[in-house]
């Protein structure tokens, strides 16, 4: 799946509302950016933890979709986030999701989210369930 098609699919959904922009989709890696808008921030003007998590969840799900067998679908069954730094309103964060495990029934992805400065803001590890088509 190419980034344009994925962005079109996500546009009316939460990732589209958040401004997630998928830049690269391969079976080995998904890369995206997101502008840190004030409405995605805490009262202190820093990207909300839930926005970090939703951003990373999107990348892991897209990465799984890029690896699914024909007719299968996916859902997140576990996600763990380490918050390491903030991202200020008006900046852009970048996420890169890479596989830790790509199996028949589950896939595990690590997503690193960095600030414009290159500083690591969060690391998310999520497990996606592979649901075979019926």
N, CA, C and O atoms as CSV, one atom per row, in Angstrom:
chain,resi,resn,atom,element,x,y,z
A,1,UNK,N,N,0.850,-1.179,0.000
A,1,UNK,CA,C,0.000,0.000,0.000
A,1,UNK,C,C,0.895,1.241,0.000
A,1,UNK,O,O,1.882,1.300,0.733
A,2,UNK,N,N,0.554,2.203,-0.802
A,2,UNK,CA,C,1.376,3.407,-0.865
A,2,UNK,C,C,0.886,4.459,0.134
A,2,UNK,O,O,-0.268,4.409,0.561
A,3,UNK,N,N,1.740,5.403,0.510
A,3,UNK,CA,C,1.369,6.411,1.508
A,3,UNK,C,C,0.132,7.226,1.135
A,3,UNK,O,O,-0.682,7.537,2.005
A,4,UNK,N,N,-0.022,7.574,-0.132
A,4,UNK,CA,C,-1.190,8.368,-0.549
A,4,UNK,C,C,-2.492,7.611,-0.311
A,4,UNK,O,O,-3.464,8.182,0.183
A,5,UNK,N,N,-2.510,6.338,-0.659
A,5,UNK,CA,C,-3.705,5.521,-0.452
A,5,UNK,C,C,-4.003,5.373,1.039
A,5,UNK,O,O,-5.161,5.437,1.451
A,6,UNK,N,N,-2.963,5.176,1.843
A,6,UNK,CA,C,-3.166,5.032,3.284
A,6,UNK,C,C,-3.670,6.339,3.890
A,6,UNK,O,O,-4.571,6.319,4.730
A,7,UNK,N,N,-3.103,7.473,3.479
A,7,UNK,CA,C,-3.579,8.763,3.986
A,7,UNK,C,C,-5.036,9.002,3.616
A,7,UNK,O,O,-5.802,9.537,4.418
A,8,UNK,N,N,-5.423,8.611,2.409
A,8,UNK,CA,C,-6.818,8.762,1.986
A,8,UNK,C,C,-7.744,7.895,2.840
A,8,UNK,O,O,-8.836,8.324,3.212
A,9,UNK,N,N,-7.303,6.677,3.147
A,9,UNK,CA,C,-8.094,5.768,3.993
A,9,UNK,C,C,-8.239,6.332,5.406
A,9,UNK,O,O,-9.306,6.225,6.010
A,10,UNK,N,N,-7.174,6.928,5.931
A,10,UNK,CA,C,-7.181,7.439,7.301
A,10,UNK,C,C,-7.816,8.819,7.441
A,10,UNK,O,O,-8.176,9.213,8.550
A,11,UNK,N,N,-7.962,9.556,6.354
A,11,UNK,CA,C,-8.419,10.951,6.401
A,11,UNK,C,C,-9.699,11.169,7.216
A,11,UNK,O,O,-9.731,12.100,8.021
A,12,UNK,N,N,-10.762,10.358,7.052
A,12,UNK,CA,C,-11.982,10.621,7.817
A,12,UNK,C,C,-11.975,10.011,9.226
A,12,UNK,O,O,-12.948,10.152,9.966
A,13,UNK,N,N,-10.897,9.346,9.591
A,13,UNK,CA,C,-10.807,8.654,10.875
A,13,UNK,C,C,-9.947,9.460,11.855
A,13,UNK,O,O,-9.423,10.512,11.487
A,14,UNK,N,N,-9.796,8.985,13.089
A,14,UNK,CA,C,-9.021,9.704,14.100
A,14,UNK,C,C,-7.627,10.113,13.620
A,14,UNK,O,O,-7.238,11.259,13.842
A,15,UNK,N,N,-6.860,9.236,12.976
A,15,UNK,CA,C,-5.533,9.681,12.513
A,15,UNK,C,C,-5.605,10.870,11.560
A,15,UNK,O,O,-4.756,11.761,11.611
A,16,UNK,N,N,-6.609,10.887,10.697
A,16,UNK,CA,C,-6.789,12.016,9.797
A,16,UNK,C,C,-7.154,13.282,10.547
A,16,UNK,O,O,-6.659,14.364,10.232
A,17,UNK,N,N,-8.023,13.146,11.542
A,17,UNK,CA,C,-8.413,14.303,12.355
A,17,UNK,C,C,-7.224,14.860,13.136
A,17,UNK,O,O,-7.140,16.064,13.377
A,18,UNK,N,N,-6.304,13.971,13.532
A,18,UNK,CA,C,-5.112,14.398,14.268
A,18,UNK,C,C,-4.047,14.990,13.354
A,18,UNK,O,O,-3.130,15.663,13.824
A,19,UNK,N,N,-4.161,14.744,12.055
A,19,UNK,CA,C,-3.179,15.266,11.107
A,19,UNK,C,C,-2.004,14.336,10.847
A,19,UNK,O,O,-0.939,14.785,10.423
A,20,UNK,N,N,-2.189,13.048,11.098
A,20,UNK,CA,C,-1.134,12.077,10.812
A,20,UNK,C,C,-0.893,12.050,9.305
A,20,UNK,O,O,-1.836,11.944,8.521
A,21,UNK,N,N,0.364,12.147,8.909
A,21,UNK,CA,C,0.749,12.112,7.496
A,21,UNK,C,C,1.717,10.949,7.286
A,21,UNK,O,O,2.886,11.025,7.664
A,22,UNK,N,N,1.217,9.877,6.683
A,22,UNK,CA,C,2.047,8.705,6.404
A,22,UNK,C,C,2.975,9.057,5.244
A,22,UNK,O,O,2.512,9.474,4.183
A,23,UNK,N,N,4.274,8.890,5.443
A,23,UNK,CA,C,5.272,9.225,4.422
A,23,UNK,C,C,5.886,8.001,3.761
A,23,UNK,O,O,6.305,8.067,2.605
A,24,UNK,N,N,5.943,6.889,4.478
A,24,UNK,CA,C,6.557,5.673,3.949
A,24,UNK,C,C,5.848,4.462,4.525
A,24,UNK,O,O,5.586,4.396,5.726
A,25,UNK,N,N,5.538,3.497,3.654
A,25,UNK,CA,C,4.939,2.230,4.090
A,25,UNK,C,C,5.641,1.101,3.355
A,25,UNK,O,O,5.551,0.986,2.133
A,26,UNK,N,N,6.346,0.265,4.121
A,26,UNK,CA,C,6.919,-0.964,3.584
A,26,UNK,C,C,6.655,-2.049,4.622
A,26,UNK,O,O,6.291,-1.731,5.754
A,27,UNK,N,N,6.827,-3.313,4.271
A,27,UNK,CA,C,6.651,-4.362,5.273
A,27,UNK,C,C,7.644,-4.254,6.436
A,27,UNK,O,O,7.397,-4.817,7.502
A,28,UNK,N,N,8.750,-3.548,6.252
A,28,UNK,CA,C,9.780,-3.419,7.283
A,28,UNK,C,C,9.726,-2.124,8.073
A,28,UNK,O,O,10.371,-2.009,9.115
A,29,UNK,N,N,8.952,-1.128,7.583
A,29,UNK,CA,C,9.000,0.178,8.242
A,29,UNK,C,C,7.840,1.062,7.802
A,29,UNK,O,O,7.444,1.072,6.636
A,30,UNK,N,N,7.308,1.803,8.770
A,30,UNK,CA,C,6.333,2.852,8.483
A,30,UNK,C,C,6.849,4.133,9.122
A,30,UNK,O,O,7.265,4.139,10.281
A,31,UNK,N,N,6.817,5.219,8.352
A,31,UNK,CA,C,7.268,6.524,8.829
A,31,UNK,C,C,6.131,7.522,8.612
A,31,UNK,O,O,5.484,7.531,7.565
A,32,UNK,N,N,5.902,8.361,9.623
A,32,UNK,CA,C,4.859,9.383,9.515
A,32,UNK,C,C,5.264,10.598,10.332
A,32,UNK,O,O,6.142,10.525,11.191
A,33,UNK,N,N,4.608,11.713,10.050
A,33,UNK,CA,C,4.782,12.935,10.826
A,33,UNK,C,C,3.420,13.432,11.285
A,33,UNK,O,O,2.380,13.044,10.753
A,34,UNK,N,N,3.457,14.299,12.288
A,34,UNK,CA,C,2.232,14.911,12.775
A,34,UNK,C,C,2.579,16.278,13.360
A,34,UNK,O,O,3.471,16.396,14.200
A,35,UNK,N,N,1.875,17.292,12.912
A,35,UNK,CA,C,2.044,18.643,13.450
A,35,UNK,C,C,1.465,18.660,14.860
A,35,UNK,O,O,0.364,18.158,15.088
A,36,UNK,N,N,2.198,19.232,15.800
A,36,UNK,CA,C,1.732,19.340,17.186
A,36,UNK,C,C,0.869,20.602,17.270
A,36,UNK,O,O,1.367,21.713,17.449
A,37,UNK,N,N,-0.432,20.387,17.135
A,37,UNK,CA,C,-1.386,21.499,17.185
A,37,UNK,C,C,-1.805,21.749,18.638
A,37,UNK,O,O,-1.760,20.833,19.459
A,38,UNK,N,N,-2.207,22.973,18.958
A,38,UNK,CA,C,-2.640,23.270,20.330
A,38,UNK,C,C,-3.780,22.376,20.817
A,38,UNK,O,O,-3.844,22.051,22.003
A,39,UNK,N,N,-4.685,21.973,19.912
A,39,UNK,CA,C,-5.812,21.139,20.339
A,39,UNK,C,C,-5.403,19.691,20.630
A,39,UNK,O,O,-6.234,18.907,21.089
A,40,UNK,N,N,-4.145,19.320,20.373
A,40,UNK,CA,C,-3.625,17.997,20.698
A,40,UNK,C,C,-2.730,18.036,21.937
A,40,UNK,O,O,-2.099,17.040,22.290
A,41,UNK,N,N,-2.686,19.193,22.587
A,41,UNK,CA,C,-1.744,19.412,23.681
A,41,UNK,C,C,-2.414,19.454,25.049
A,41,UNK,O,O,-3.636,19.536,25.172
A,42,UNK,N,N,-1.565,19.394,26.070
A,42,UNK,CA,C,-1.988,19.635,27.441
A,42,UNK,C,C,-2.111,21.136,27.640
A,42,UNK,O,O,-1.798,21.917,26.741
A,43,UNK,N,N,-2.568,21.538,28.826
A,43,UNK,CA,C,-2.693,22.972,29.120
A,43,UNK,C,C,-1.343,23.672,29.037
A,43,UNK,O,O,-1.289,24.888,28.851
A,44,UNK,N,N,-0.255,22.923,29.172
A,44,UNK,CA,C,1.078,23.507,29.106
A,44,UNK,C,C,1.645,23.638,27.712
A,44,UNK,O,O,2.800,24.037,27.557
A,45,UNK,N,N,0.860,23.311,26.678
A,45,UNK,CA,C,1.325,23.459,25.304
A,45,UNK,C,C,2.272,22.361,24.844
A,45,UNK,O,O,3.070,22.564,23.929
A,46,UNK,N,N,2.183,21.182,25.490
A,46,UNK,CA,C,3.007,20.025,25.144
A,46,UNK,C,C,2.085,18.917,24.643
A,46,UNK,O,O,0.992,18.727,25.177
A,47,UNK,N,N,2.520,18.194,23.629
A,47,UNK,CA,C,1.696,17.130,23.054
A,47,UNK,C,C,1.190,16.190,24.145
A,47,UNK,O,O,1.968,15.682,24.953
A,48,UNK,N,N,-0.113,15.968,24.155
A,48,UNK,CA,C,-0.775,15.113,25.148
A,48,UNK,C,C,-0.302,13.672,24.997
A,48,UNK,O,O,-0.080,13.203,23.881
A,49,UNK,N,N,-0.149,12.974,26.112
A,49,UNK,CA,C,0.273,11.579,26.082
A,49,UNK,C,C,-0.637,10.702,25.243
A,49,UNK,O,O,-0.168,9.790,24.561
A,50,UNK,N,N,-1.934,10.970,25.288
A,50,UNK,CA,C,-2.876,10.196,24.482
A,50,UNK,C,C,-2.665,10.413,22.989
A,50,UNK,O,O,-2.892,9.507,22.188
A,51,UNK,N,N,-2.232,11.613,22.616
A,51,UNK,CA,C,-1.948,11.892,21.207
A,51,UNK,C,C,-0.699,11.137,20.761
A,51,UNK,O,O,-0.659,10.598,19.655
A,52,UNK,N,N,0.331,11.097,21.631
A,52,UNK,CA,C,1.508,10.281,21.334
A,52,UNK,C,C,1.088,8.828,21.085
A,52,UNK,O,O,1.512,8.201,20.114
A,53,UNK,N,N,0.246,8.313,21.983
A,53,UNK,CA,C,-0.159,6.908,21.908
A,53,UNK,C,C,-0.997,6.625,20.660
A,53,UNK,O,O,-0.806,5.604,19.998
A,54,UNK,N,N,-1.926,7.532,20.340
A,54,UNK,CA,C,-2.764,7.336,19.151
A,54,UNK,C,C,-1.918,7.399,17.879
A,54,UNK,O,O,-2.152,6.643,16.936
A,55,UNK,N,N,-0.948,8.293,17.856
A,55,UNK,CA,C,-0.031,8.403,16.723
A,55,UNK,C,C,0.723,7.086,16.531
A,55,UNK,O,O,0.764,6.541,15.428
A,56,UNK,N,N,1.316,6.584,17.608
A,56,UNK,CA,C,2.077,5.337,17.530
A,56,UNK,C,C,1.181,4.156,17.183
A,56,UNK,O,O,1.578,3.294,16.399
A,57,UNK,N,N,-0.010,4.100,17.749
A,57,UNK,CA,C,-0.930,3.003,17.462
A,57,UNK,C,C,-1.277,2.962,15.975
A,57,UNK,O,O,-1.390,1.890,15.381
A,58,UNK,N,N,-1.439,4.121,15.398
A,58,UNK,CA,C,-1.720,4.206,13.963
A,58,UNK,C,C,-0.578,3.620,13.148
A,58,UNK,O,O,-0.804,2.848,12.216
A,59,UNK,N,N,0.654,3.988,13.501
A,59,UNK,CA,C,1.808,3.494,12.737
A,59,UNK,C,C,1.950,1.976,12.851
A,59,UNK,O,O,2.213,1.302,11.855
A,60,UNK,N,N,1.778,1.439,14.055
A,60,UNK,CA,C,1.870,-0.008,14.236
A,60,UNK,C,C,0.778,-0.756,13.490
A,60,UNK,O,O,1.012,-1.831,12.938
A,61,UNK,N,N,-0.414,-0.181,13.478
A,61,UNK,CA,C,-1.516,-0.811,12.743
A,61,UNK,C,C,-1.261,-0.772,11.237
A,61,UNK,O,O,-1.491,-1.763,10.543
A,62,UNK,N,N,-0.790,0.362,10.732
A,62,UNK,CA,C,-0.477,0.475,9.303
A,62,UNK,C,C,0.622,-0.520,8.935
A,62,UNK,O,O,0.552,-1.166,7.890
A,63,UNK,N,N,1.631,-0.642,9.789
A,63,UNK,CA,C,2.713,-1.589,9.530
A,63,UNK,C,C,2.194,-3.021,9.476
A,63,UNK,O,O,2.619,-3.814,8.636
A,64,UNK,N,N,1.279,-3.342,10.370
A,64,UNK,CA,C,0.691,-4.687,10.354
A,64,UNK,C,C,-0.100,-4.901,9.075
A,64,UNK,O,O,0.018,-5.953,8.446
A,65,UNK,N,N,-0.901,-3.927,8.682
A,65,UNK,CA,C,-1.680,-4.032,7.451
A,65,UNK,C,C,-0.766,-4.309,6.262
A,65,UNK,O,O,-1.118,-5.077,5.366
A,66,UNK,N,N,0.400,-3.684,6.257
A,66,UNK,CA,C,1.358,-3.889,5.162
A,66,UNK,C,C,1.910,-5.311,5.132
A,66,UNK,O,O,2.532,-5.715,4.149
A,67,UNK,N,N,1.688,-6.067,6.196
A,67,UNK,CA,C,2.203,-7.432,6.303
A,67,UNK,C,C,1.111,-8.496,6.358
A,67,UNK,O,O,1.414,-9.685,6.465
A,68,UNK,N,N,-0.142,-8.088,6.286
A,68,UNK,CA,C,-1.236,-9.051,6.432
A,68,UNK,C,C,-1.389,-9.949,5.206
A,68,UNK,O,O,-1.182,-9.513,4.074
A,69,UNK,N,N,-1.756,-11.216,5.449
A,69,UNK,CA,C,-2.116,-12.063,4.310
A,69,UNK,C,C,-3.456,-11.599,3.729
A,69,UNK,O,O,-4.232,-10.916,4.396
A,70,UNK,N,N,-3.704,-11.974,2.504
A,70,UNK,CA,C,-4.943,-11.614,1.810
A,70,UNK,C,C,-6.165,-11.955,2.663
A,70,UNK,O,O,-6.276,-13.075,3.163
A,71,UNK,N,N,-7.080,-11.000,2.834
A,71,UNK,CA,C,-8.333,-11.225,3.534
A,71,UNK,C,C,-8.268,-11.094,5.045
A,71,UNK,O,O,-9.305,-11.151,5.706
A,72,UNK,N,N,-7.071,-10.919,5.615
A,72,UNK,CA,C,-6.939,-10.795,7.062
A,72,UNK,C,C,-7.105,-9.333,7.485
A,72,UNK,O,O,-7.026,-8.419,6.664
A,73,UNK,N,N,-7.335,-9.140,8.774
A,73,UNK,CA,C,-7.430,-7.799,9.352
A,73,UNK,C,C,-6.692,-7.811,10.690
A,73,UNK,O,O,-6.161,-8.844,11.099
A,74,UNK,N,N,-6.661,-6.675,11.366
A,74,UNK,CA,C,-5.879,-6.591,12.601
A,74,UNK,C,C,-6.562,-5.712,13.635
A,74,UNK,O,O,-7.419,-4.889,13.313
A,75,UNK,N,N,-6.163,-5.906,14.880
A,75,UNK,CA,C,-6.559,-5.021,15.969
A,75,UNK,C,C,-5.439,-5.017,17.002
A,75,UNK,O,O,-4.723,-6.005,17.168
A,76,UNK,N,N,-5.301,-3.901,17.686
A,76,UNK,CA,C,-4.292,-3.797,18.745
A,76,UNK,C,C,-4.776,-4.562,19.968
A,76,UNK,O,O,-5.920,-4.406,20.395
A,77,UNK,N,N,-3.888,-5.401,20.537
A,77,UNK,CA,C,-4.270,-6.117,21.766
A,77,UNK,C,C,-3.426,-5.695,22.970
A,77,UNK,O,O,-3.776,-6.003,24.109
A,78,UNK,N,N,-2.322,-4.994,22.725
A,78,UNK,CA,C,-1.511,-4.504,23.838
A,78,UNK,C,C,-0.656,-3.343,23.349
A,78,UNK,O,O,-0.183,-3.333,22.213
A,79,UNK,N,N,-0.467,-2.361,24.236
A,79,UNK,CA,C,0.388,-1.229,23.903
A,79,UNK,C,C,1.028,-0.710,25.176
A,79,UNK,O,O,0.366,-0.576,26.205
A,80,UNK,N,N,2.324,-0.416,25.102
A,80,UNK,CA,C,3.072,0.086,26.246
A,80,UNK,C,C,3.900,1.268,25.785
A,80,UNK,O,O,4.635,1.177,24.801
A,81,UNK,N,N,3.781,2.378,26.497
A,81,UNK,CA,C,4.461,3.607,26.106
A,81,UNK,C,C,5.421,4.071,27.201
A,81,UNK,O,O,5.056,4.119,28.375
A,82,UNK,N,N,6.638,4.410,26.811
A,82,UNK,CA,C,7.575,5.114,27.684
A,82,UNK,C,C,7.664,6.541,27.170
A,82,UNK,O,O,8.072,6.770,26.031
A,83,UNK,N,N,7.287,7.498,28.001
A,83,UNK,CA,C,7.397,8.916,27.656
A,83,UNK,C,C,8.756,9.413,28.123
A,83,UNK,O,O,9.101,9.286,29.298
A,84,UNK,N,N,9.526,9.980,27.200
A,84,UNK,CA,C,10.891,10.385,27.502
A,84,UNK,C,C,11.118,11.882,27.359
A,84,UNK,O,O,12.121,12.405,27.845
A,85,UNK,N,N,10.208,12.567,26.706
A,85,UNK,CA,C,10.355,14.009,26.506
A,85,UNK,C,C,9.107,14.571,25.870
A,85,UNK,O,O,8.248,13.820,25.409
A,86,UNK,N,N,9.000,15.864,25.842
A,86,UNK,CA,C,7.826,16.518,25.286
A,86,UNK,C,C,8.061,17.066,23.887
A,86,UNK,O,O,9.190,17.168,23.408
A,87,UNK,N,N,6.961,17.411,23.260
A,87,UNK,CA,C,6.986,18.068,21.950
A,87,UNK,C,C,6.063,19.278,22.039
A,87,UNK,O,O,4.880,19.141,22.350
A,88,UNK,N,N,6.597,20.440,21.771
A,88,UNK,CA,C,5.859,21.691,21.937
A,88,UNK,C,C,4.905,21.965,20.788
A,88,UNK,O,O,5.146,21.572,19.647
A,89,UNK,N,N,3.822,22.643,21.113
A,89,UNK,CA,C,2.867,23.091,20.098
A,89,UNK,C,C,3.610,23.895,19.039
A,89,UNK,O,O,4.507,24.681,19.345
A,90,UNK,N,N,3.216,23.681,17.784
A,90,UNK,CA,C,3.834,24.394,16.671
A,90,UNK,C,C,4.989,23.642,16.033
A,90,UNK,O,O,5.491,24.049,14.985
A,91,UNK,N,N,5.418,22.549,16.653
A,91,UNK,CA,C,6.488,21.735,16.088
A,91,UNK,C,C,5.878,20.507,15.408
A,91,UNK,O,O,4.658,20.345,15.385
A,92,UNK,N,N,6.719,19.661,14.865
A,92,UNK,CA,C,6.264,18.435,14.209
A,92,UNK,C,C,6.990,17.251,14.831
A,92,UNK,O,O,8.200,17.299,15.050
A,93,UNK,N,N,6.243,16.187,15.113
A,93,UNK,CA,C,6.864,14.953,15.577
A,93,UNK,C,C,6.957,13.977,14.406
A,93,UNK,O,O,6.184,14.042,13.450
A,94,UNK,N,N,7.929,13.072,14.516
A,94,UNK,CA,C,8.147,12.043,13.499
A,94,UNK,C,C,8.103,10.700,14.198
A,94,UNK,O,O,8.704,10.520,15.256
A,95,UNK,N,N,7.385,9.755,13.600
A,95,UNK,CA,C,7.322,8.407,14.141
A,95,UNK,C,C,7.865,7.406,13.145
A,95,UNK,O,O,7.635,7.518,11.941
A,96,UNK,N,N,8.592,6.425,13.661
A,96,UNK,CA,C,9.104,5.337,12.831
A,96,UNK,C,C,8.787,4.023,13.532
A,96,UNK,O,O,9.214,3.784,14.661
A,97,UNK,N,N,8.039,3.189,12.849
A,97,UNK,CA,C,7.626,1.901,13.397
A,97,UNK,C,C,8.361,0.780,12.670
A,97,UNK,O,O,8.352,0.709,11.441
A,98,UNK,N,N,9.001,-0.099,13.454
A,98,UNK,CA,C,9.745,-1.232,12.897
A,98,UNK,C,C,9.344,-2.505,13.640
A,98,UNK,O,O,8.938,-2.448,14.800
A,99,UNK,N,N,9.460,-3.662,12.964
A,99,UNK,CA,C,8.987,-4.905,13.590
A,99,UNK,C,C,9.964,-5.477,14.613
A,99,UNK,O,O,11.181,-5.443,14.430
A,100,UNK,N,N,9.396,-5.998,15.685
A,100,UNK,CA,C,10.144,-6.830,16.623
A,100,UNK,C,C,9.790,-8.295,16.383
A,100,UNK,O,O,10.582,-9.194,16.666
A,101,UNK,N,N,8.574,-8.519,15.853
A,101,UNK,CA,C,8.088,-9.880,15.566
A,101,UNK,C,C,6.971,-9.773,14.526
A,101,UNK,O,O,6.061,-8.955,14.660
A,102,UNK,N,N,7.050,-10.598,13.503
A,102,UNK,CA,C,5.984,-10.678,12.497
A,102,UNK,C,C,5.596,-12.140,12.350
A,102,UNK,O,O,6.190,-12.878,11.563
A,103,UNK,N,N,4.600,-12.545,13.112
A,103,UNK,CA,C,4.161,-13.935,13.096
A,103,UNK,C,C,2.824,-14.122,12.399
A,103,UNK,O,O,2.239,-13.180,11.863
A,104,UNK,N,N,2.356,-15.368,12.420
A,104,UNK,CA,C,1.070,-15.683,11.783
A,104,UNK,C,C,-0.119,-15.139,12.554
A,104,UNK,O,O,-1.121,-14.752,11.954
A,105,UNK,N,N,-0.019,-15.104,13.897
A,105,UNK,CA,C,-1.173,-14.690,14.703
A,105,UNK,C,C,-0.977,-13.358,15.413
A,105,UNK,O,O,-1.954,-12.711,15.790
A,106,UNK,N,N,0.261,-12.944,15.598
A,106,UNK,CA,C,0.531,-11.636,16.199
A,106,UNK,C,C,1.731,-10.980,15.523
A,106,UNK,O,O,2.589,-11.645,14.942
A,107,UNK,N,N,1.759,-9.662,15.620
A,107,UNK,CA,C,2.913,-8.887,15.197
A,107,UNK,C,C,3.197,-7.874,16.295
A,107,UNK,O,O,2.276,-7.311,16.887
A,108,UNK,N,N,4.477,-7.647,16.562
A,108,UNK,CA,C,4.881,-6.699,17.590
A,108,UNK,C,C,5.735,-5.618,16.924
A,108,UNK,O,O,6.692,-5.911,16.208
A,109,UNK,N,N,5.362,-4.363,17.180
A,109,UNK,CA,C,6.018,-3.220,16.547
A,109,UNK,C,C,6.560,-2.264,17.597
A,109,UNK,O,O,5.936,-2.038,18.633
A,110,UNK,N,N,7.719,-1.711,17.314
A,110,UNK,CA,C,8.287,-0.655,18.145
A,110,UNK,C,C,8.225,0.644,17.358
A,110,UNK,O,O,8.701,0.728,16.226
A,111,UNK,N,N,7.633,1.647,17.977
A,111,UNK,CA,C,7.545,2.961,17.343
A,111,UNK,C,C,8.318,3.963,18.181
A,111,UNK,O,O,8.069,4.127,19.375
A,112,UNK,N,N,9.254,4.625,17.533
A,112,UNK,CA,C,10.052,5.686,18.156
A,112,UNK,C,C,9.508,7.023,17.645
A,112,UNK,O,O,9.414,7.249,16.439
A,113,UNK,N,N,9.154,7.898,18.580
A,113,UNK,CA,C,8.633,9.214,18.219
A,113,UNK,C,C,9.654,10.257,18.646
A,113,UNK,O,O,10.052,10.323,19.809
A,114,UNK,N,N,10.069,11.074,17.677
A,114,UNK,CA,C,11.071,12.096,17.944
A,114,UNK,C,C,10.526,13.488,17.641
A,114,UNK,O,O,9.633,13.665,16.812
A,115,UNK,N,N,11.091,14.464,18.337
A,115,UNK,CA,C,10.771,15.879,18.108
A,115,UNK,C,C,11.563,16.378,16.906
A,115,UNK,O,O,12.457,15.692,16.411
A,116,UNK,N,N,11.227,17.571,16.444
A,116,UNK,CA,C,11.962,18.179,15.326
A,116,UNK,C,C,13.461,18.248,15.591
A,116,UNK,O,O,14.267,18.134,14.668
A,117,UNK,N,N,13.825,18.433,16.837
A,117,UNK,CA,C,15.236,18.541,17.208
A,117,UNK,C,C,15.964,17.204,17.129
A,117,UNK,O,O,17.191,17.148,17.216
A,118,UNK,N,N,15.194,16.125,16.961
A,118,UNK,CA,C,15.776,14.791,16.951
A,118,UNK,C,C,15.703,14.113,18.309
A,118,UNK,O,O,16.015,12.928,18.430
A,119,UNK,N,N,15.293,14.854,19.333
A,119,UNK,CA,C,15.184,14.294,20.680
A,119,UNK,C,C,14.103,13.210,20.716
A,119,UNK,O,O,13.009,13.389,20.180
A,120,UNK,N,N,14.426,12.091,21.355
A,120,UNK,CA,C,13.468,11.000,21.506
A,120,UNK,C,C,12.414,11.391,22.537
A,120,UNK,O,O,12.745,11.706,23.680
A,121,UNK,N,N,11.151,11.371,22.134
A,121,UNK,CA,C,10.038,11.761,23.010
A,121,UNK,C,C,9.315,10.559,23.608
A,121,UNK,O,O,8.891,10.604,24.763
A,122,UNK,N,N,9.171,9.493,22.839
A,122,UNK,CA,C,8.434,8.326,23.320
A,122,UNK,C,C,8.854,7.089,22.545
A,122,UNK,O,O,9.242,7.160,21.379
A,123,UNK,N,N,8.764,5.950,23.230
A,123,UNK,CA,C,8.954,4.645,22.603
A,123,UNK,C,C,7.723,3.825,22.947
A,123,UNK,O,O,7.366,3.674,24.116
A,124,UNK,N,N,7.085,3.304,21.923
A,124,UNK,CA,C,5.860,2.522,22.099
A,124,UNK,C,C,6.082,1.134,21.522
A,124,UNK,O,O,6.563,0.989,20.398
A,125,UNK,N,N,5.730,0.118,22.295
A,125,UNK,CA,C,5.755,-1.257,21.801
A,125,UNK,C,C,4.330,-1.763,21.858
A,125,UNK,O,O,3.694,-1.744,22.912
A,126,UNK,N,N,3.831,-2.217,20.716
A,126,UNK,CA,C,2.448,-2.697,20.658
A,126,UNK,C,C,2.382,-4.050,19.977
A,126,UNK,O,O,3.201,-4.397,19.126
A,127,UNK,N,N,1.374,-4.793,20.387
A,127,UNK,CA,C,1.101,-6.092,19.802
A,127,UNK,C,C,-0.194,-6.011,19.027
A,127,UNK,O,O,-1.219,-5.563,19.541
A,128,UNK,N,N,-0.133,-6.450,17.785
A,128,UNK,CA,C,-1.303,-6.480,16.901
A,128,UNK,C,C,-1.729,-7.940,16.701
A,128,UNK,O,O,-0.899,-8.802,16.414
A,129,UNK,N,N,-2.997,-8.200,16.852
A,129,UNK,CA,C,-3.556,-9.507,16.577
A,129,UNK,C,C,-3.847,-9.600,15.077
A,129,UNK,O,O,-4.406,-8.671,14.494
A,130,UNK,N,N,-3.472,-10.710,14.460
A,130,UNK,CA,C,-3.796,-10.965,13.058
A,130,UNK,C,C,-5.057,-11.820,13.054
A,130,UNK,O,O,-5.065,-12.939,13.568
A,131,UNK,N,N,-6.121,-11.278,12.468
A,131,UNK,CA,C,-7.415,-11.973,12.413
A,131,UNK,C,C,-7.586,-12.482,10.991
A,131,UNK,O,O,-7.748,-11.697,10.057
A,132,UNK,N,N,-7.549,-13.783,10.834
A,132,UNK,CA,C,-7.668,-14.389,9.508
A,132,UNK,C,C,-9.052,-14.139,8.927
A,132,UNK,O,O,-10.043,-14.089,9.655
A,133,UNK,N,N,-9.109,-13.981,7.601
A,133,UNK,CA,C,-10.385,-13.755,6.915
A,133,UNK,C,C,-11.289,-14.964,7.026
A,133,UNK,O,O,-10.838,-16.097,7.193
A,134,UNK,N,N,-12.577,-14.690,6.928
A,134,UNK,CA,C,-13.558,-15.781,7.013
A,134,UNK,C,C,-14.235,-16.020,5.692
A,134,UNK,O,O,-15.088,-16.902,5.586
